[in-house]
């Protein structure tokens, strides 16, 4: 009896096992037995009872880990005035959806399928720095693997706020952050991690368009947890996009014209100080530089909180041109109409002609005198000798060469005695007036020569001081820009 009962139970177990095997075999080969495609059957199987409004975990204590990745494709725009950076990135994220798993053996060995994004649960990962909606293409599908991994790959045009520092323009390096975080879920519900290793993300320029104004240096990544006023902790993943401006265009269009104008201003000092064309030349340079600043004003970045160093450079160059013109006007005024000026004060002679020449490493004052002043000095001596000869002639002091001529002296003496005393007195008064005029003219020329020497010495001294200031300023800026360029 017992034996028959055991045999009956064994028979029932074998029958149930055969029925289960048959059902599994039929389920395995269901795509072969129906007209529906395997993809359609799989999508219906996954989405029939799917609820996209619930986080896809079977145990609510399980944390959904979202791995994200960023690849910079292009730098579209850097708006310094509004402090906005526009980039085009390839964004990738994946997570595990426990309700989207299947056995590939039951669906014709399908291991992955694309499903509509709007039909499944997607984490609310946003970028905190978003300030405007970019023109991103709409990617309506995600990839789902058979073990439940969901891959969401899409390009995004990101318009974000960024603190742009333009002080070093055009040799500036900008560091803008893209902060990815869940807007609602805390770290117990959704956690963030990197899809790839940080070093791979840092130096990845495989898809970057490297022909624009900006050069991608690196993309740094950093994860941290934060809480707001003691509330729950939230995860965030920061990507620091470090870019550097290519300065060649700005160096050619901004720096070189300014340098050329400053060089011409320095060359203008070699025009004579008493030449009126020197003032005209300096004024022309100043007007040209003003027009240049008007043209480049639209090229320089403008912000409400700072001015780029190159803007300060242009203003200082403008100030140097104004100082150069002022110095030229003062020197021209000093050497103009010297005959109407008084004698050079003794303290000016001591300070300028004695001490200043020592600073200029020059002991001979004559090299600071213009050529026409030296010629005037020679002419003055000749005319003085000639006037003395004439005065001696008319006063009866006959030169020695006339003594050798026989009978000439008695004849002149007789003519002199035959004249009336009034006529002789008138002639002598005219000669004395001429002599006084020549002496006054010689004194005026001496005063003019002294003022010219003072003007030439001051011009040489101010020129060297101006040259030292320009060179020191240029070397300082060049050193700073070189350090910023190769840092």
Coordinates of C-alpha atoms in Angstrom, one line a residue:
X1 CA 0.0 0.0 0.0
X2 CA 2.7 2.4 1.0
X3 CA 4.6 1.3 -2.0
X4 CA 1.8 2.1 -4.4
X5 CA 1.4 5.5 -2.9
X6 CA 5.0 6.4 -3.3
X7 CA 4.8 5.3 -6.9
X8 CA 1.8 7.5 -7.6
X9 CA 3.6 10.5 -6.2
X10 CA 6.6 9.9 -8.2
X11 CA 4.5 9.6 -11.4
X12 CA 2.8 12.9 -10.7
X13 CA 6.2 14.7 -10.1
X14 CA 7.6 13.4 -13.4
X15 CA 4.4 14.6 -15.2
X16 CA 4.7 18.1 -13.6
X17 CA 8.3 18.3 -14.6
X18 CA 7.6 17.4 -18.2
X19 CA 4.8 20.0 -18.3
X20 CA 7.1 22.7 -16.9
X21 CA 9.9 21.8 -19.4
X22 CA 7.4 21.9 -22.3
X23 CA 6.2 25.3 -21.1
X24 CA 9.8 26.6 -20.9
X25 CA 10.5 25.3 -24.3
X26 CA 7.5 26.9 -25.8
X27 CA 8.4 30.2 -24.0
X28 CA 11.8 30.0 -25.4
X29 CA 10.7 29.5 -28.9
X30 CA 7.7 31.9 -28.7
X31 CA 9.1 34.2 -31.4
X32 CA 9.2 31.3 -33.7
X33 CA 5.6 30.5 -33.1
X34 CA 4.1 33.9 -33.4
X35 CA 4.0 36.6 -36.1
X36 CA 5.0 39.4 -33.7
X37 CA 8.7 40.6 -34.0
X38 CA 10.9 40.0 -31.1
X39 CA 11.6 43.7 -30.5
X40 CA 7.9 44.4 -30.3
X41 CA 7.3 41.5 -27.9
X42 CA 10.3 42.7 -25.8
X43 CA 9.0 46.3 -25.6
X44 CA 5.5 45.2 -24.7
X45 CA 7.0 42.9 -22.1
X46 CA 9.0 45.7 -20.6
X47 CA 6.5 48.6 -20.8
X48 CA 3.1 46.9 -20.3
X49 CA 3.1 47.2 -16.5
X50 CA 5.9 49.8 -16.2
X51 CA 5.3 52.9 -14.0
X52 CA 7.7 55.7 -14.9
X53 CA 6.6 57.8 -12.0
X54 CA 8.3 55.6 -9.4
X55 CA 12.0 55.2 -8.9
X56 CA 12.9 51.8 -10.4
X57 CA 14.0 49.8 -7.4
X58 CA 12.3 46.9 -5.8
X59 CA 13.5 47.9 -2.3
X60 CA 13.0 51.6 -1.5
X61 CA 16.2 51.5 0.6
X62 CA 18.3 50.8 -2.5
X63 CA 20.1 53.9 -3.9
X64 CA 20.0 54.5 -7.6
X65 CA 23.6 55.2 -8.8
X66 CA 23.8 57.5 -11.8
X67 CA 27.2 57.5 -13.6
X68 CA 27.7 60.6 -15.8
X69 CA 30.3 61.7 -18.3
X70 CA 31.0 65.0 -20.2
X71 CA 33.0 65.5 -23.4
X72 CA 33.4 69.0 -24.6
X73 CA 32.8 69.3 -28.4
X74 CA 33.1 73.1 -29.0
X75 CA 33.3 76.5 -27.3
X76 CA 30.6 78.5 -29.1
X77 CA 30.7 81.8 -27.4
X78 CA 32.3 83.6 -24.4
X79 CA 30.2 86.7 -23.4
X80 CA 32.4 88.7 -21.1
X81 CA 29.9 91.5 -20.6
X82 CA 27.1 89.2 -19.5
X83 CA 29.4 86.6 -17.9
X84 CA 27.9 83.8 -19.9
X85 CA 29.7 80.8 -21.5
X86 CA 28.1 78.8 -24.3
X87 CA 29.5 75.3 -24.9
X88 CA 28.4 72.3 -26.9
X89 CA 29.0 69.0 -25.0
X90 CA 28.3 65.3 -25.4
X91 CA 26.6 64.3 -22.2
X92 CA 26.3 60.6 -21.2
X93 CA 24.7 59.0 -18.2
X94 CA 23.6 55.5 -17.2
X95 CA 21.9 53.8 -14.3
X96 CA 20.3 50.5 -13.3
X97 CA 16.5 50.1 -13.8
X98 CA 15.5 46.9 -11.9
X99 CA 12.1 46.8 -13.8
X100 CA 13.8 46.7 -17.3
X101 CA 15.5 43.3 -17.1
X102 CA 14.9 40.3 -19.3
X103 CA 16.4 37.0 -20.3
X104 CA 17.9 37.3 -23.9
X105 CA 17.2 33.6 -24.4
X106 CA 13.4 34.3 -24.3
X107 CA 13.6 37.1 -26.9
X108 CA 15.7 35.8 -29.7
X109 CA 19.0 36.7 -28.0
X110 CA 18.3 40.4 -27.9
X111 CA 20.7 42.0 -25.4
X112 CA 19.8 45.7 -25.9
X113 CA 16.9 47.7 -27.1
X114 CA 16.1 51.4 -27.6
X115 CA 13.0 52.7 -25.8
X116 CA 11.3 56.1 -25.8
X117 CA 12.7 58.4 -23.1
X118 CA 9.2 59.6 -22.2
X119 CA 8.1 56.0 -21.4
X120 CA 10.6 55.2 -18.7
X121 CA 11.9 56.8 -15.5
X122 CA 14.8 59.3 -16.0
X123 CA 16.7 60.9 -13.2
X124 CA 16.2 64.6 -12.7
X125 CA 19.9 65.6 -13.3
X126 CA 20.3 69.3 -14.0
X127 CA 23.1 71.8 -14.4
X128 CA 23.0 74.4 -11.7
X129 CA 24.7 77.1 -13.9
X130 CA 21.9 77.0 -16.6
X131 CA 20.8 80.6 -17.5
X132 CA 19.2 79.9 -20.9
X133 CA 17.8 77.1 -22.9
X134 CA 20.2 76.2 -25.7
X135 CA 19.4 74.9 -29.2
X136 CA 20.0 71.2 -28.4
X137 CA 18.7 68.5 -30.7
X138 CA 16.0 66.3 -29.2
X139 CA 17.1 62.7 -28.7
X140 CA 13.9 60.7 -27.9
X141 CA 15.4 57.3 -27.2
X142 CA 17.6 55.6 -24.7
X143 CA 19.5 52.3 -24.8
X144 CA 18.5 49.6 -22.4
X145 CA 20.7 46.5 -21.8
X146 CA 19.2 43.2 -20.7
X147 CA 20.7 43.4 -17.2
X148 CA 18.7 46.6 -16.6
X149 CA 21.4 49.2 -17.5
X150 CA 19.9 52.3 -19.1
X151 CA 22.2 54.5 -21.2
X152 CA 21.1 58.1 -22.0
X153 CA 23.4 59.7 -24.6
X154 CA 22.7 63.2 -26.0
X155 CA 24.4 66.3 -27.2
X156 CA 23.6 69.5 -25.2
X157 CA 24.2 73.2 -26.0
X158 CA 24.9 74.6 -22.6
X159 CA 24.4 78.3 -21.8
X160 CA 25.8 78.7 -18.3
X161 CA 26.8 81.6 -16.0
X162 CA 30.6 81.8 -15.5
X163 CA 32.8 84.2 -13.5
X164 CA 35.0 85.4 -16.3
X165 CA 38.2 87.2 -15.4
X166 CA 39.3 89.4 -18.3
X167 CA 42.2 91.2 -16.5
X168 CA 44.8 89.2 -18.5
X169 CA 43.1 89.7 -21.9
X170 CA 44.1 88.6 -24.5
X171 CA 46.3 86.1 -22.6
X172 CA 43.5 85.1 -20.3
X173 CA 42.6 81.6 -19.0
X174 CA 39.0 80.9 -18.0
X175 CA 37.8 78.3 -15.6
X176 CA 34.0 77.6 -15.9
X177 CA 32.2 75.0 -14.0
X178 CA 29.3 72.7 -15.0
X179 CA 27.6 71.3 -11.8
X180 CA 25.4 68.3 -12.3
X181 CA 23.0 67.4 -9.4
X182 CA 19.6 66.0 -8.7
X183 CA 17.2 68.8 -8.1
X184 CA 14.9 66.9 -5.8
X185 CA 16.3 63.5 -4.7
X186 CA 18.8 63.4 -1.9
X187 CA 21.9 61.2 -1.7
X188 CA 19.9 58.3 -0.2
X189 CA 17.8 58.1 -3.3
X190 CA 20.1 59.1 -6.1
X191 CA 23.9 59.2 -6.0
X192 CA 26.3 60.4 -8.7
X193 CA 29.6 59.0 -9.9
X194 CA 32.0 59.3 -12.9
X195 CA 31.5 57.0 -15.8
X196 CA 35.2 57.1 -16.7
X197 CA 38.4 57.6 -14.7
X198 CA 39.1 61.3 -13.9
X199 CA 42.4 61.3 -15.8
X200 CA 40.6 60.1 -18.9
X201 CA 38.1 62.9 -18.6
X202 CA 40.8 65.5 -17.9
X203 CA 42.8 65.2 -21.1
X204 CA 40.1 64.0 -23.5
X205 CA 40.1 66.2 -26.6
X206 CA 39.1 63.6 -29.0
X207 CA 35.9 65.3 -30.2
X208 CA 36.9 68.9 -29.5
X209 CA 36.9 71.3 -32.4
X210 CA 40.3 72.9 -31.9
X211 CA 40.2 75.6 -34.7
X212 CA 38.4 78.4 -32.9
X213 CA 39.5 81.3 -30.7
X214 CA 39.6 79.2 -27.6
X215 CA 41.8 76.3 -26.7
X216 CA 40.6 73.5 -24.4
X217 CA 43.3 72.9 -21.7
X218 CA 41.6 70.3 -19.6
X219 CA 38.3 69.2 -17.9
X220 CA 38.6 68.6 -14.2
X221 CA 36.0 66.7 -12.2
X222 CA 35.2 66.8 -8.5
X223 CA 32.4 65.1 -6.5
X224 CA 31.1 66.4 -3.2
X225 CA 28.1 66.3 -0.9
X226 CA 26.3 69.4 0.3
X227 CA 23.3 70.2 2.5
X228 CA 21.1 73.2 2.7
X229 CA 20.6 74.5 6.3
X230 CA 21.0 71.2 8.0
X231 CA 18.7 69.3 5.7
X232 CA 19.4 66.1 3.8
X233 CA 22.6 65.7 1.9
X234 CA 22.6 66.1 -1.9
X235 CA 25.3 64.8 -4.3
X236 CA 26.8 67.0 -7.0
X237 CA 29.4 66.3 -9.7
X238 CA 31.4 69.3 -10.9
X239 CA 33.2 69.5 -14.2
X240 CA 35.7 72.5 -14.5
X241 CA 36.2 73.4 -18.2
X242 CA 39.5 75.2 -18.4
X243 CA 40.0 77.1 -21.7
X244 CA 42.6 79.6 -22.9
X245 CA 42.3 82.3 -25.5
X246 CA 44.6 82.3 -28.5
X247 CA 46.2 85.8 -28.4
X248 CA 47.7 86.0 -31.9
X249 CA 44.9 87.9 -33.5
X250 CA 44.7 90.4 -30.7
X251 CA 48.5 90.8 -30.6
X252 CA 48.6 91.7 -34.3
X253 CA 45.5 93.9 -34.4
X254 CA 45.9 95.7 -31.0
X255 CA 49.4 95.6 -29.7
X256 CA 51.5 96.0 -32.8
X257 CA 49.8 99.3 -34.0
X258 CA 50.1 100.8 -30.5
X259 CA 53.8 99.8 -30.4
X260 CA 54.5 101.3 -33.8
X261 CA 52.9 104.6 -32.8
X262 CA 54.9 104.7 -29.6
X263 CA 58.1 104.1 -31.5
X264 CA 57.3 106.9 -33.9
X265 CA 56.7 109.2 -30.9
X266 CA 60.2 108.3 -29.6
X267 CA 61.7 108.9 -33.1
X268 CA 60.0 112.3 -33.1
X269 CA 62.4 113.5 -30.4
X270 CA 65.2 113.6 -32.9
X271 CA 63.6 116.6 -34.7
X272 CA 65.2 119.9 -33.5
X273 CA 63.4 121.4 -30.5
X274 CA 63.2 124.8 -32.3
X275 CA 61.5 123.3 -35.3
X276 CA 57.7 123.9 -35.5
X277 CA 57.1 120.7 -37.4
X278 CA 57.9 118.7 -34.2
X279 CA 54.8 120.0 -32.5
X280 CA 52.7 119.2 -35.6
X281 CA 54.2 115.7 -35.8
X282 CA 53.3 115.0 -32.1
X283 CA 49.8 116.3 -32.5
X284 CA 49.3 114.1 -35.6
X285 CA 50.5 111.1 -33.6
X286 CA 48.1 111.9 -30.7
X287 CA 45.1 112.2 -33.1
X288 CA 46.1 109.0 -34.8
X289 CA 46.2 107.2 -31.5
X290 CA 42.8 108.6 -30.5
X291 CA 41.3 107.2 -33.7
X292 CA 43.0 103.9 -33.0
X293 CA 41.4 103.7 -29.6
X294 CA 38.0 104.4 -31.0
X295 CA 38.4 101.6 -33.5
X296 CA 39.5 99.0 -31.0
X297 CA 37.0 99.9 -28.3
X298 CA 34.5 97.4 -29.7
X299 CA 37.2 94.7 -29.7
X300 CA 38.1 95.0 -26.0
X301 CA 35.9 93.0 -23.6
X302 CA 33.9 95.1 -21.2
X303 CA 32.6 94.3 -17.7
X304 CA 31.2 96.3 -14.9
X305 CA 33.6 95.0 -12.3
X306 CA 37.0 95.3 -14.0
X307 CA 39.1 96.5 -16.9
X308 CA 41.6 94.4 -18.8
X309 CA 45.2 95.2 -18.5
X310 CA 45.5 96.0 -22.2
X311 CA 43.0 98.8 -21.7
X312 CA 45.1 100.2 -19.0
X313 CA 48.1 99.8 -21.3
X314 CA 46.3 101.9 -24.0
X315 CA 45.4 104.6 -21.5
X316 CA 49.0 104.8 -20.2
X317 CA 50.3 105.0 -23.8
X318 CA 47.8 107.8 -24.5
X319 CA 49.1 109.6 -21.3
X320 CA 52.7 109.2 -22.5
X321 CA 51.8 110.7 -25.8
X322 CA 50.2 113.7 -24.1
X323 CA 53.3 114.1 -21.9
X324 CA 55.5 114.0 -24.9
X325 CA 53.5 116.7 -26.6
X326 CA 53.5 118.8 -23.5
X327 CA 57.3 118.5 -23.2
X328 CA 57.6 119.5 -26.8
X329 CA 55.4 122.6 -26.4
X330 CA 57.4 123.7 -23.4
X331 CA 60.7 123.3 -25.1
X332 CA 59.5 125.2 -28.2
X333 CA 58.2 128.0 -26.0
X334 CA 61.5 128.1 -24.2
X335 CA 63.6 128.5 -27.4
X336 CA 61.2 130.7 -29.3
X337 CA 61.9 134.5 -29.5
X338 CA 64.9 134.3 -27.3
X339 CA 65.8 138.0 -28.0
X340 CA 62.8 139.1 -26.1
X341 CA 63.7 137.1 -23.0
X342 CA 65.9 138.2 -20.1
X343 CA 69.2 136.7 -19.2
X344 CA 69.2 133.0 -18.1
X345 CA 69.1 133.1 -14.3
X346 CA 72.2 131.8 -12.6
X347 CA 70.4 129.0 -10.8
X348 CA 69.1 127.8 -14.1
X349 CA 72.6 127.8 -15.5
X350 CA 73.9 125.9 -12.5
X351 CA 71.1 123.4 -12.5
X352 CA 70.7 122.8 -16.2
X353 CA 74.0 123.6 -17.8
X354 CA 76.2 122.3 -15.0
X355 CA 74.4 119.5 -13.2
X356 CA 72.2 118.2 -15.9
X357 CA 75.1 117.8 -18.3
X358 CA 76.7 115.6 -15.7
X359 CA 73.7 113.4 -15.8
X360 CA 73.8 113.3 -19.5
X361 CA 77.5 112.3 -19.3
X362 CA 78.5 115.4 -21.3
X363 CA 81.0 118.1 -20.3
X364 CA 81.1 120.2 -23.4
X365 CA 78.2 122.6 -23.7
X366 CA 78.9 123.4 -27.3
X367 CA 77.4 120.2 -28.6
X368 CA 74.0 121.3 -27.3
X369 CA 74.2 124.5 -29.3
X370 CA 72.6 124.5 -32.7
X371 CA 74.7 125.0 -35.8
X372 CA 73.2 128.3 -36.7
X373 CA 74.0 129.7 -33.2
X374 CA 77.7 128.7 -33.7
X375 CA 77.6 130.3 -37.2
X376 CA 76.1 133.5 -35.7
X377 CA 78.8 133.6 -33.1
X378 CA 81.5 133.5 -35.8
X379 CA 79.6 136.2 -37.8
X380 CA 79.4 138.4 -34.7
X381 CA 83.2 138.4 -34.3
X382 CA 83.7 139.2 -37.9
X383 CA 81.2 142.1 -37.9
X384 CA 82.7 143.4 -34.6
X385 CA 86.1 143.5 -36.2
X386 CA 84.8 145.1 -39.3
X387 CA 82.9 147.8 -37.3
X388 CA 86.0 148.6 -35.3
X389 CA 88.0 149.1 -38.5
X390 CA 85.3 151.4 -39.9
X391 CA 85.2 153.4 -36.6
X392 CA 89.0 153.8 -36.6
X393 CA 88.9 154.9 -40.2
X394 CA 86.3 157.6 -39.6
X395 CA 87.9 158.8 -36.4
X396 CA 91.3 159.5 -38.0
X397 CA 93.0 156.3 -36.8
X398 CA 94.2 155.1 -40.2
X399 CA 95.3 151.5 -40.4
X400 CA 99.0 150.7 -40.8
X401 CA 98.7 149.7 -44.5
X402 CA 97.8 153.2 -45.4
X403 CA 101.1 154.4 -44.0
X404 CA 103.1 152.7 -46.7
X405 CA 101.2 154.6 -49.4
X406 CA 103.1 157.8 -50.1
X407 CA 101.0 161.0 -49.9
X408 CA 97.7 159.2 -48.9
X409 CA 97.8 160.3 -45.2
X410 CA 98.4 164.0 -45.8
X411 CA 95.5 164.0 -48.3
X412 CA 93.0 162.4 -45.8
X413 CA 94.2 164.8 -43.1
X414 CA 93.6 167.8 -45.4
X415 CA 90.1 166.5 -46.2
X416 CA 89.3 166.0 -42.6
X417 CA 90.4 169.6 -41.7
X418 CA 88.4 171.0 -44.5
X419 CA 85.1 169.6 -43.1
X420 CA 83.0 171.6 -40.6
X421 CA 82.9 170.6 -37.0
X422 CA 79.1 170.1 -37.1
X423 CA 79.4 167.5 -39.9
X424 CA 82.2 165.6 -38.1
X425 CA 80.1 165.5 -34.9
X426 CA 77.1 164.2 -36.8
X427 CA 79.2 161.5 -38.4
X428 CA 80.7 160.4 -35.1
X429 CA 77.1 160.2 -33.5
X430 CA 76.0 157.9 -36.4
X431 CA 79.0 155.7 -35.9
X432 CA 78.4 155.5 -32.1
X433 CA 74.7 154.6 -32.7
X434 CA 75.7 151.8 -35.1
X435 CA 78.2 150.5 -32.6
X436 CA 75.5 150.5 -29.8
X437 CA 73.2 148.6 -32.1
X438 CA 75.7 146.0 -32.9
X439 CA 76.5 145.6 -29.2
X440 CA 72.9 145.2 -28.4
X441 CA 72.4 142.7 -31.2
X442 CA 75.4 140.7 -29.9
X443 CA 74.0 140.7 -26.4
X444 CA 70.6 139.5 -27.7
X445 CA 72.3 136.7 -29.6
X446 CA 74.2 135.7 -26.5
X447 CA 71.0 135.5 -24.6
X448 CA 69.4 133.5 -27.4
X449 CA 72.3 131.1 -27.5
X450 CA 72.1 130.6 -23.7
X451 CA 68.4 129.8 -23.8
X452 CA 69.0 127.5 -26.8
X453 CA 71.6 125.6 -24.8
X454 CA 69.1 125.3 -21.8
X455 CA 66.4 124.1 -24.2
X456 CA 68.6 121.5 -25.8
X457 CA 69.8 120.2 -22.5
X458 CA 66.3 120.0 -21.1
X459 CA 65.1 118.3 -24.3
X460 CA 67.8 115.7 -24.1
X461 CA 67.2 115.1 -20.4
X462 CA 63.4 114.8 -20.8
X463 CA 63.8 112.5 -23.8
X464 CA 66.0 110.1 -21.9
X465 CA 63.6 110.1 -18.9
X466 CA 60.7 109.5 -21.3
X467 CA 62.6 106.7 -23.0
X468 CA 63.4 105.0 -19.7
X469 CA 59.7 105.2 -18.7
X470 CA 58.5 103.7 -21.9
X471 CA 61.0 100.9 -21.8
X472 CA 60.3 100.0 -18.2
X473 CA 56.6 100.0 -18.8
X474 CA 56.9 97.8 -21.9
X475 CA 59.3 95.4 -20.3
X476 CA 57.0 95.0 -17.3
X477 CA 53.9 94.3 -19.4
X478 CA 55.8 92.0 -21.7
X479 CA 57.1 90.0 -18.8
X480 CA 53.6 89.7 -17.2
X481 CA 52.0 88.6 -20.5
X482 CA 54.8 86.1 -21.1
X483 CA 54.3 84.6 -17.7
X484 CA 50.5 84.4 -18.2
X485 CA 50.9 82.9 -21.7
X486 CA 53.2 80.1 -20.7
X487 CA 52.0 79.5 -17.1

